[in-house]
Amino acid sequence: MTSTEPVSEKTPSQPAAEVDVLVVGAGITGIYQLYRAREAGFSALLLEAGDGVGGTWYWNRYPGARFDSESYTYAYLFSRELFEEWEWHEHFAEQPEIERYLNHVVDRFDLRHHMRFGAKVTSATWDEPSGRWTVVDSHGNEVRARFFVAATGVLSVPHFPEVPGREEFKGESYHTGLWPAEPVDFTGKRVAVIGTGSSGVQIIPVIAEKAAALTVYQRSANWCTPLNNAPITPEEQAQLRADFEAICRTLRSSPSGFLHVANERAAFDDSDEQRRAFFEEMWQSPGFSKLTSNYNDLLFDEAANAAWCDFLASKIRAIVKDPATADTLIPKDHRFGEKRPPFVTAYFEVYNEPHVHIVDLRETPIERVTERGIETADGLREFDIIVWATGFDFGTGALRRMGIEGRDGLALVDHWADGPTTFLGIQTTGFPNFFFPGGPHAAAGNNPRYNGDQVDFVTEILLHLRATGYDVIEVEPAAEEKWTAMVDRWATKAPSFGESSYYFGTNIPGKPRKYLLNSAGRPKLLAEIAKVYETDYASFRVARSMEAVSSG
Ligand code: NA7
């Protein structure tokens, strides 16, 4: 596999289309945007590069891929009937169940015939006189749309590092973010996994079960903690249904969009013994609650964070029998929460298996990939399969690759040469009628919650225009500057991620170092959206296109 770009073979040529709303991306955000646009009575079309529904959850179909947000808080909440009829099997659903769910949603709300698959957008151009976007896909098909909504996600452009010889490997090679639909058979194979982020640590235990030999290439150790997944019992299913309204309320008021209960205690309010017992409780707790329900000073107080990290290191040492391997697996270069923490199932345990080895790239960096394997400073190891779990061009990757040109030919890549500037993570100046919910500056937490708020907001904007007789809308520069400054301010204070995190673009050579999330929290996003309504859209400029004016 050589391409970093998902392209389908299947797209037939299509007649030129004209719609009110063109959505790009059939992931969680795009499906919801299509649903809202249709429900509001707009003509709408969705273009998707892949051959199926799911977006990130379509491409990341590697074995072991699963939610690490609770299934029922990550899923849609716009329809109580949908919430009640879909029974998630596990608290943290695996990729096949997620893909089934998203297909169910598309069919249940009759959205599939408004979707074109295998349609990768290559250019999108604003036409001032008509007040429309012309969007072209890789097969040359053209769609003209009044409103252009790129729901292209933050984790949709896989990143392959510049390792010499990467293309020369003669065995099978895969990226976790571009996993093939056909199953990959690891049985009896010699396998390498490069990367130990959330994807790497999910796939490693699954490969270890089948492979004859597994070598993990780790550059940075991560603070992995147990996901603590479990099936959802019938009693829990019934409780979830009964709690629907309370769940929605809690999620709306949670800064991170989770149900987890915040802790009012600071680490040193407790005695050493109490703290140890509490950390043990956290270790046993589900998913992100280790971040969201931990001591309230965990991300603010060095000593509190160090106490938790010491506890985690002792856990790793207790699980991994070889002390040198355990030491390699314990992060030394960042605190817990500085990078996105991965959640694992039987991860550290695999390093006790005689056929699993770890290579510390800080000690012996990869020098090259050859036809037969991977060469580091201590020699060549031969493989049948190499898995690249090396992450994504996060946040702006997809938007920068779509050939987007706004007013006066302004290219989005130039406009964002120093990193993205946005208003509420949905619009940027110079690009009228263009929206990007679920993109940069959207969220820092349970993504679909924030992204859903943004889709609702975009839909309200379209309804506002229809009600007021305008057809062009663009954010005021001052509003954009204010929001972007707020995002940047939050990036420098806890709870935020360190600059070593890909959330600042640091994993991509040459990418501007700019914060790509919004750490201010969901209530802040909702409050700012409410302000827009209260001020009758004062943060935006509205107009009539020349075409609308001339047609009276
Ligand atoms: P991540 O979290 O970006 O992890 C990528 C991993 O690949 C990480 O361990 C990197 O090490 C490693 N990497 C990247 N480049 C190299 C090179 N050149 N050599 C060796 N190792 C390398 O991506 P994931 O797919 O795991 O997770 C992305 C998101 O998906 C995650 O946050 C969840 O939201 C789900 P590094 O840490 O940079 O030293």
PDB file of N, CA and C in Angstrom, residues 88-152:
ATOM      1  N   TRP A  88     -26.624  -1.331  22.287  1.00  0.00           N
ATOM      2  CA  TRP A  88     -25.184  -1.574  22.203  1.00  0.00           C
ATOM      3  C   TRP A  88     -24.854  -2.816  23.015  1.00  0.00           C
ATOM      4  N   HIS A  89     -23.964  -3.632  22.496  1.00  0.00           N
ATOM      5  CA  HIS A  89     -23.618  -4.858  23.220  1.00  0.00           C
ATOM      6  C   HIS A  89     -22.619  -4.619  24.331  1.00  0.00           C
ATOM      7  N   GLU A  90     -21.746  -3.646  24.103  1.00  0.00           N
ATOM      8  CA  GLU A  90     -20.687  -3.421  25.091  1.00  0.00           C
ATOM      9  C   GLU A  90     -20.639  -1.942  25.467  1.00  0.00           C
ATOM     10  N   HIS A  91     -20.122  -1.684  26.661  1.00  0.00           N
ATOM     11  CA  HIS A  91     -19.961  -0.283  27.068  1.00  0.00           C
ATOM     12  C   HIS A  91     -19.039   0.451  26.099  1.00  0.00           C
ATOM     13  N   PHE A  92     -18.060  -0.264  25.543  1.00  0.00           N
ATOM     14  CA  PHE A  92     -17.163   0.335  24.542  1.00  0.00           C
ATOM     15  C   PHE A  92     -17.218  -0.561  23.301  1.00  0.00           C
ATOM     16  N   ALA A  93     -18.020  -0.134  22.339  1.00  0.00           N
ATOM     17  CA  ALA A  93     -18.305  -1.011  21.198  1.00  0.00           C
ATOM     18  C   ALA A  93     -17.107  -1.155  20.274  1.00  0.00           C
ATOM     19  N   GLU A  94     -17.025  -2.324  19.622  1.00  0.00           N
ATOM     20  CA  GLU A  94     -15.957  -2.584  18.662  1.00  0.00           C
ATOM     21  C   GLU A  94     -16.379  -2.063  17.283  1.00  0.00           C
ATOM     22  N   GLN A  95     -15.377  -1.850  16.415  1.00  0.00           N
ATOM     23  CA  GLN A  95     -15.634  -1.213  15.106  1.00  0.00           C
ATOM     24  C   GLN A  95     -16.776  -1.864  14.308  1.00  0.00           C
ATOM     25  N   PRO A  96     -16.871  -3.202  14.199  1.00  0.00           N
ATOM     26  CA  PRO A  96     -17.960  -3.742  13.361  1.00  0.00           C
ATOM     27  C   PRO A  96     -19.346  -3.326  13.866  1.00  0.00           C
ATOM     28  N   GLU A  97     -19.505  -3.266  15.184  1.00  0.00           N
ATOM     29  CA  GLU A  97     -20.803  -2.862  15.729  1.00  0.00           C
ATOM     30  C   GLU A  97     -21.066  -1.376  15.447  1.00  0.00           C
ATOM     31  N   ILE A  98     -20.017  -0.584  15.508  1.00  0.00           N
ATOM     32  CA  ILE A  98     -20.155   0.861  15.235  1.00  0.00           C
ATOM     33  C   ILE A  98     -20.568   1.066  13.772  1.00  0.00           C
ATOM     34  N   GLU A  99     -19.923   0.322  12.889  1.00  0.00           N
ATOM     35  CA  GLU A  99     -20.240   0.458  11.462  1.00  0.00           C
ATOM     36  C   GLU A  99     -21.681  -0.005  11.194  1.00  0.00           C
ATOM     37  N   ARG A 100     -22.078  -1.082  11.866  1.00  0.00           N
ATOM     38  CA  ARG A 100     -23.472  -1.555  11.707  1.00  0.00           C
ATOM     39  C   ARG A 100     -24.457  -0.479  12.179  1.00  0.00           C
ATOM     40  N   TYR A 101     -24.125   0.132  13.310  1.00  0.00           N
ATOM     41  CA  TYR A 101     -24.998   1.175  13.883  1.00  0.00           C
ATOM     42  C   TYR A 101     -25.141   2.343  12.894  1.00  0.00           C
ATOM     43  N   LEU A 102     -24.028   2.800  12.345  1.00  0.00           N
ATOM     44  CA  LEU A 102     -24.093   3.968  11.457  1.00  0.00           C
ATOM     45  C   LEU A 102     -24.865   3.632  10.178  1.00  0.00           C
ATOM     46  N   ASN A 103     -24.713   2.411   9.702  1.00  0.00           N
ATOM     47  CA  ASN A 103     -25.515   1.981   8.538  1.00  0.00           C
ATOM     48  C   ASN A 103     -27.001   1.926   8.897  1.00  0.00           C
ATOM     49  N   HIS A 104     -27.273   1.467  10.101  1.00  0.00           N
ATOM     50  CA  HIS A 104     -28.669   1.420  10.567  1.00  0.00           C
ATOM     51  C   HIS A 104     -29.273   2.833  10.579  1.00  0.00           C
ATOM     52  N   VAL A 105     -28.512   3.782  11.098  1.00  0.00           N
ATOM     53  CA  VAL A 105     -29.007   5.166  11.178  1.00  0.00           C
ATOM     54  C   VAL A 105     -29.313   5.705   9.777  1.00  0.00           C
ATOM     55  N   VAL A 106     -28.376   5.462   8.871  1.00  0.00           N
ATOM     56  CA  VAL A 106     -28.540   5.962   7.496  1.00  0.00           C
ATOM     57  C   VAL A 106     -29.799   5.382   6.862  1.00  0.00           C
ATOM     58  N   ASP A 107     -30.029   4.098   7.075  1.00  0.00           N
ATOM     59  CA  ASP A 107     -31.213   3.469   6.467  1.00  0.00           C
ATOM     60  C   ASP A 107     -32.489   3.853   7.206  1.00  0.00           C
ATOM     61  N   ARG A 108     -32.403   3.924   8.520  1.00  0.00           N
ATOM     62  CA  ARG A 108     -33.601   4.241   9.314  1.00  0.00           C
ATOM     63  C   ARG A 108     -34.157   5.618   8.945  1.00  0.00           C
ATOM     64  N   PHE A 109     -33.226   6.548   8.650  1.00  0.00           N
ATOM     65  CA  PHE A 109     -33.666   7.909   8.329  1.00  0.00           C
ATOM     66  C   PHE A 109     -33.612   8.171   6.815  1.00  0.00           C
ATOM     67  N   ASP A 110     -33.511   7.088   6.076  1.00  0.00           N
ATOM     68  CA  ASP A 110     -33.655   7.150   4.631  1.00  0.00           C
ATOM     69  C   ASP A 110     -32.667   8.133   3.973  1.00  0.00           C
ATOM     70  N   LEU A 111     -31.410   8.020   4.365  1.00  0.00           N
ATOM     71  CA  LEU A 111     -30.414   8.991   3.901  1.00  0.00           C
ATOM     72  C   LEU A 111     -29.536   8.462   2.764  1.00  0.00           C
ATOM     73  N   ARG A 112     -29.543   7.142   2.559  1.00  0.00           N
ATOM     74  CA  ARG A 112     -28.544   6.554   1.657  1.00  0.00           C
ATOM     75  C   ARG A 112     -28.675   7.082   0.229  1.00  0.00           C
ATOM     76  N   HIS A 113     -29.913   7.301  -0.225  1.00  0.00           N
ATOM     77  CA  HIS A 113     -29.998   7.750  -1.619  1.00  0.00           C
ATOM     78  C   HIS A 113     -29.668   9.236  -1.791  1.00  0.00           C
ATOM     79  N   HIS A 114     -29.267   9.886  -0.705  1.00  0.00           N
ATOM     80  CA  HIS A 114     -28.718  11.240  -0.832  1.00  0.00           C
ATOM     81  C   HIS A 114     -27.202  11.214  -0.690  1.00  0.00           C
ATOM     82  N   MET A 115     -26.627  10.014  -0.806  1.00  0.00           N
ATOM     83  CA  MET A 115     -25.172   9.884  -0.621  1.00  0.00           C
ATOM     84  C   MET A 115     -24.525   9.330  -1.880  1.00  0.00           C
ATOM     85  N   ARG A 116     -23.324   9.848  -2.187  1.00  0.00           N
ATOM     86  CA  ARG A 116     -22.519   9.267  -3.275  1.00  0.00           C
ATOM     87  C   ARG A 116     -21.218   8.772  -2.665  1.00  0.00           C
ATOM     88  N   PHE A 117     -20.928   7.502  -2.899  1.00  0.00           N
ATOM     89  CA  PHE A 117     -19.698   6.933  -2.355  1.00  0.00           C
ATOM     90  C   PHE A 117     -18.605   6.929  -3.426  1.00  0.00           C
ATOM     91  N   GLY A 118     -17.375   6.735  -2.987  1.00  0.00           N
ATOM     92  CA  GLY A 118     -16.245   6.756  -3.916  1.00  0.00           C
ATOM     93  C   GLY A 118     -16.079   8.125  -4.558  1.00  0.00           C
ATOM     94  N   ALA A 119     -16.524   9.154  -3.861  1.00  0.00           N
ATOM     95  CA  ALA A 119     -16.496  10.513  -4.425  1.00  0.00           C
ATOM     96  C   ALA A 119     -15.596  11.387  -3.549  1.00  0.00           C
ATOM     97  N   LYS A 120     -14.328  11.398  -3.903  1.00  0.00           N
ATOM     98  CA  LYS A 120     -13.363  12.158  -3.118  1.00  0.00           C
ATOM     99  C   LYS A 120     -13.250  13.576  -3.678  1.00  0.00           C
ATOM    100  N   VAL A 121     -13.451  14.542  -2.844  1.00  0.00           N
ATOM    101  CA  VAL A 121     -13.454  15.939  -3.318  1.00  0.00           C
ATOM    102  C   VAL A 121     -12.031  16.404  -3.600  1.00  0.00           C
ATOM    103  N   THR A 122     -11.846  16.991  -4.783  1.00  0.00           N
ATOM    104  CA  THR A 122     -10.516  17.482  -5.148  1.00  0.00           C
ATOM    105  C   THR A 122     -10.478  19.009  -5.264  1.00  0.00           C
ATOM    106  N   SER A 123     -11.654  19.612  -5.490  1.00  0.00           N
ATOM    107  CA  SER A 123     -11.666  21.081  -5.474  1.00  0.00           C
ATOM    108  C   SER A 123     -13.043  21.594  -5.065  1.00  0.00           C
ATOM    109  N   ALA A 124     -13.019  22.759  -4.453  1.00  0.00           N
ATOM    110  CA  ALA A 124     -14.265  23.422  -4.043  1.00  0.00           C
ATOM    111  C   ALA A 124     -14.023  24.913  -4.190  1.00  0.00           C
ATOM    112  N   THR A 125     -14.808  25.561  -5.043  1.00  0.00           N
ATOM    113  CA  THR A 125     -14.538  26.959  -5.402  1.00  0.00           C
ATOM    114  C   THR A 125     -15.776  27.808  -5.181  1.00  0.00           C
ATOM    115  N   TRP A 126     -15.582  28.921  -4.510  1.00  0.00           N
ATOM    116  CA  TRP A 126     -16.677  29.869  -4.260  1.00  0.00           C
ATOM    117  C   TRP A 126     -16.894  30.741  -5.486  1.00  0.00           C
ATOM    118  N   ASP A 127     -18.138  30.848  -5.887  1.00  0.00           N
ATOM    119  CA  ASP A 127     -18.467  31.697  -7.035  1.00  0.00           C
ATOM    120  C   ASP A 127     -19.294  32.870  -6.517  1.00  0.00           C
ATOM    121  N   GLU A 128     -18.656  34.056  -6.522  1.00  0.00           N
ATOM    122  CA  GLU A 128     -19.270  35.234  -5.877  1.00  0.00           C
ATOM    123  C   GLU A 128     -20.603  35.640  -6.532  1.00  0.00           C
ATOM    124  N   PRO A 129     -20.661  35.748  -7.875  1.00  0.00           N
ATOM    125  CA  PRO A 129     -21.918  36.243  -8.456  1.00  0.00           C
ATOM    126  C   PRO A 129     -23.128  35.364  -8.128  1.00  0.00           C
ATOM    127  N   SER A 130     -22.934  34.059  -8.191  1.00  0.00           N
ATOM    128  CA  SER A 130     -24.104  33.196  -7.938  1.00  0.00           C
ATOM    129  C   SER A 130     -24.261  32.871  -6.462  1.00  0.00           C
ATOM    130  N   GLY A 131     -23.216  33.147  -5.674  1.00  0.00           N
ATOM    131  CA  GLY A 131     -23.286  32.813  -4.256  1.00  0.00           C
ATOM    132  C   GLY A 131     -23.369  31.315  -4.041  1.00  0.00           C
ATOM    133  N   ARG A 132     -22.562  30.586  -4.834  1.00  0.00           N
ATOM    134  CA  ARG A 132     -22.604  29.127  -4.724  1.00  0.00           C
ATOM    135  C   ARG A 132     -21.187  28.542  -4.737  1.00  0.00           C
ATOM    136  N   TRP A 133     -21.095  27.342  -4.239  1.00  0.00           N
ATOM    137  CA  TRP A 133     -19.843  26.583  -4.304  1.00  0.00           C
ATOM    138  C   TRP A 133     -19.923  25.576  -5.453  1.00  0.00           C
ATOM    139  N   THR A 134     -18.802  25.452  -6.180  1.00  0.00           N
ATOM    140  CA  THR A 134     -18.698  24.386  -7.173  1.00  0.00           C
ATOM    141  C   THR A 134     -17.701  23.376  -6.629  1.00  0.00           C
ATOM    142  N   VAL A 135     -18.190  22.166  -6.442  1.00  0.00           N
ATOM    143  CA  VAL A 135     -17.367  21.132  -5.810  1.00  0.00           C
ATOM    144  C   VAL A 135     -17.170  20.002  -6.820  1.00  0.00           C
ATOM    145  N   VAL A 136     -15.907  19.593  -6.978  1.00  0.00           N
ATOM    146  CA  VAL A 136     -15.583  18.578  -7.987  1.00  0.00           C
ATOM    147  C   VAL A 136     -14.921  17.390  -7.295  1.00  0.00           C
ATOM    148  N   ASP A 137     -15.284  16.176  -7.714  1.00  0.00           N
ATOM    149  CA  ASP A 137     -14.640  15.006  -7.117  1.00  0.00           C
ATOM    150  C   ASP A 137     -13.553  14.466  -8.039  1.00  0.00           C
ATOM    151  N   SER A 138     -12.845  13.432  -7.575  1.00  0.00           N
ATOM    152  CA  SER A 138     -11.666  12.936  -8.299  1.00  0.00           C
ATOM    153  C   SER A 138     -12.026  12.320  -9.647  1.00  0.00           C
ATOM    154  N   HIS A 139     -13.296  12.073  -9.886  1.00  0.00           N
ATOM    155  CA  HIS A 139     -13.728  11.567 -11.191  1.00  0.00           C
ATOM    156  C   HIS A 139     -14.248  12.684 -12.091  1.00  0.00           C
ATOM    157  N   GLY A 140     -14.127  13.901 -11.622  1.00  0.00           N
ATOM    158  CA  GLY A 140     -14.550  15.045 -12.426  1.00  0.00           C
ATOM    159  C   GLY A 140     -16.024  15.383 -12.282  1.00  0.00           C
ATOM    160  N   ASN A 141     -16.742  14.671 -11.435  1.00  0.00           N
ATOM    161  CA  ASN A 141     -18.165  14.994 -11.231  1.00  0.00           C
ATOM    162  C   ASN A 141     -18.294  16.322 -10.495  1.00  0.00           C
ATOM    163  N   GLU A 142     -19.277  17.108 -10.923  1.00  0.00           N
ATOM    164  CA  GLU A 142     -19.414  18.466 -10.383  1.00  0.00           C
ATOM    165  C   GLU A 142     -20.751  18.621  -9.652  1.00  0.00           C
ATOM    166  N   VAL A 143     -20.676  19.274  -8.504  1.00  0.00           N
ATOM    167  CA  VAL A 143     -21.905  19.595  -7.770  1.00  0.00           C
ATOM    168  C   VAL A 143     -21.868  21.074  -7.436  1.00  0.00           C
ATOM    169  N   ARG A 144     -22.987  21.759  -7.686  1.00  0.00           N
ATOM    170  CA  ARG A 144     -23.073  23.170  -7.271  1.00  0.00           C
ATOM    171  C   ARG A 144     -23.991  23.248  -6.067  1.00  0.00           C
ATOM    172  N   ALA A 145     -23.553  23.996  -5.084  1.00  0.00           N
ATOM    173  CA  ALA A 145     -24.320  24.026  -3.832  1.00  0.00           C
ATOM    174  C   ALA A 145     -24.310  25.424  -3.244  1.00  0.00           C
ATOM    175  N   ARG A 146     -25.436  25.793  -2.650  1.00  0.00           N
ATOM    176  CA  ARG A 146     -25.497  27.078  -1.951  1.00  0.00           C
ATOM    177  C   ARG A 146     -24.601  27.027  -0.702  1.00  0.00           C
ATOM    178  N   PHE A 147     -24.686  25.929   0.011  1.00  0.00           N
ATOM    179  CA  PHE A 147     -23.904  25.777   1.244  1.00  0.00           C
ATOM    180  C   PHE A 147     -23.033  24.526   1.153  1.00  0.00           C
ATOM    181  N   PHE A 148     -21.795  24.679   1.587  1.00  0.00           N
ATOM    182  CA  PHE A 148     -20.808  23.606   1.485  1.00  0.00           C
ATOM    183  C   PHE A 148     -20.360  23.267   2.908  1.00  0.00           C
ATOM    184  N   VAL A 149     -20.660  22.053   3.335  1.00  0.00           N
ATOM    185  CA  VAL A 149     -20.332  21.649   4.713  1.00  0.00           C
ATOM    186  C   VAL A 149     -19.315  20.501   4.661  1.00  0.00           C
ATOM    187  N   ALA A 150     -18.100  20.789   5.066  1.00  0.00           N
ATOM    188  CA  ALA A 150     -17.063  19.748   5.087  1.00  0.00           C
ATOM    189  C   ALA A 150     -17.066  19.095   6.460  1.00  0.00           C
ATOM    190  N   ALA A 151     -17.642  17.900   6.511  1.00  0.00           N
ATOM    191  CA  ALA A 151     -17.646  17.140   7.771  1.00  0.00           C
ATOM    192  C   ALA A 151     -16.590  16.056   7.625  1.00  0.00           C
ATOM    193  N   THR A 152     -15.369  16.499   7.367  1.00  0.00           N
ATOM    194  CA  THR A 152     -14.316  15.573   6.948  1.00  0.00           C
ATOM    195  C   THR A 152     -13.478  15.060   8.112  1.00  0.00           C
TER     196      THR A 152
END
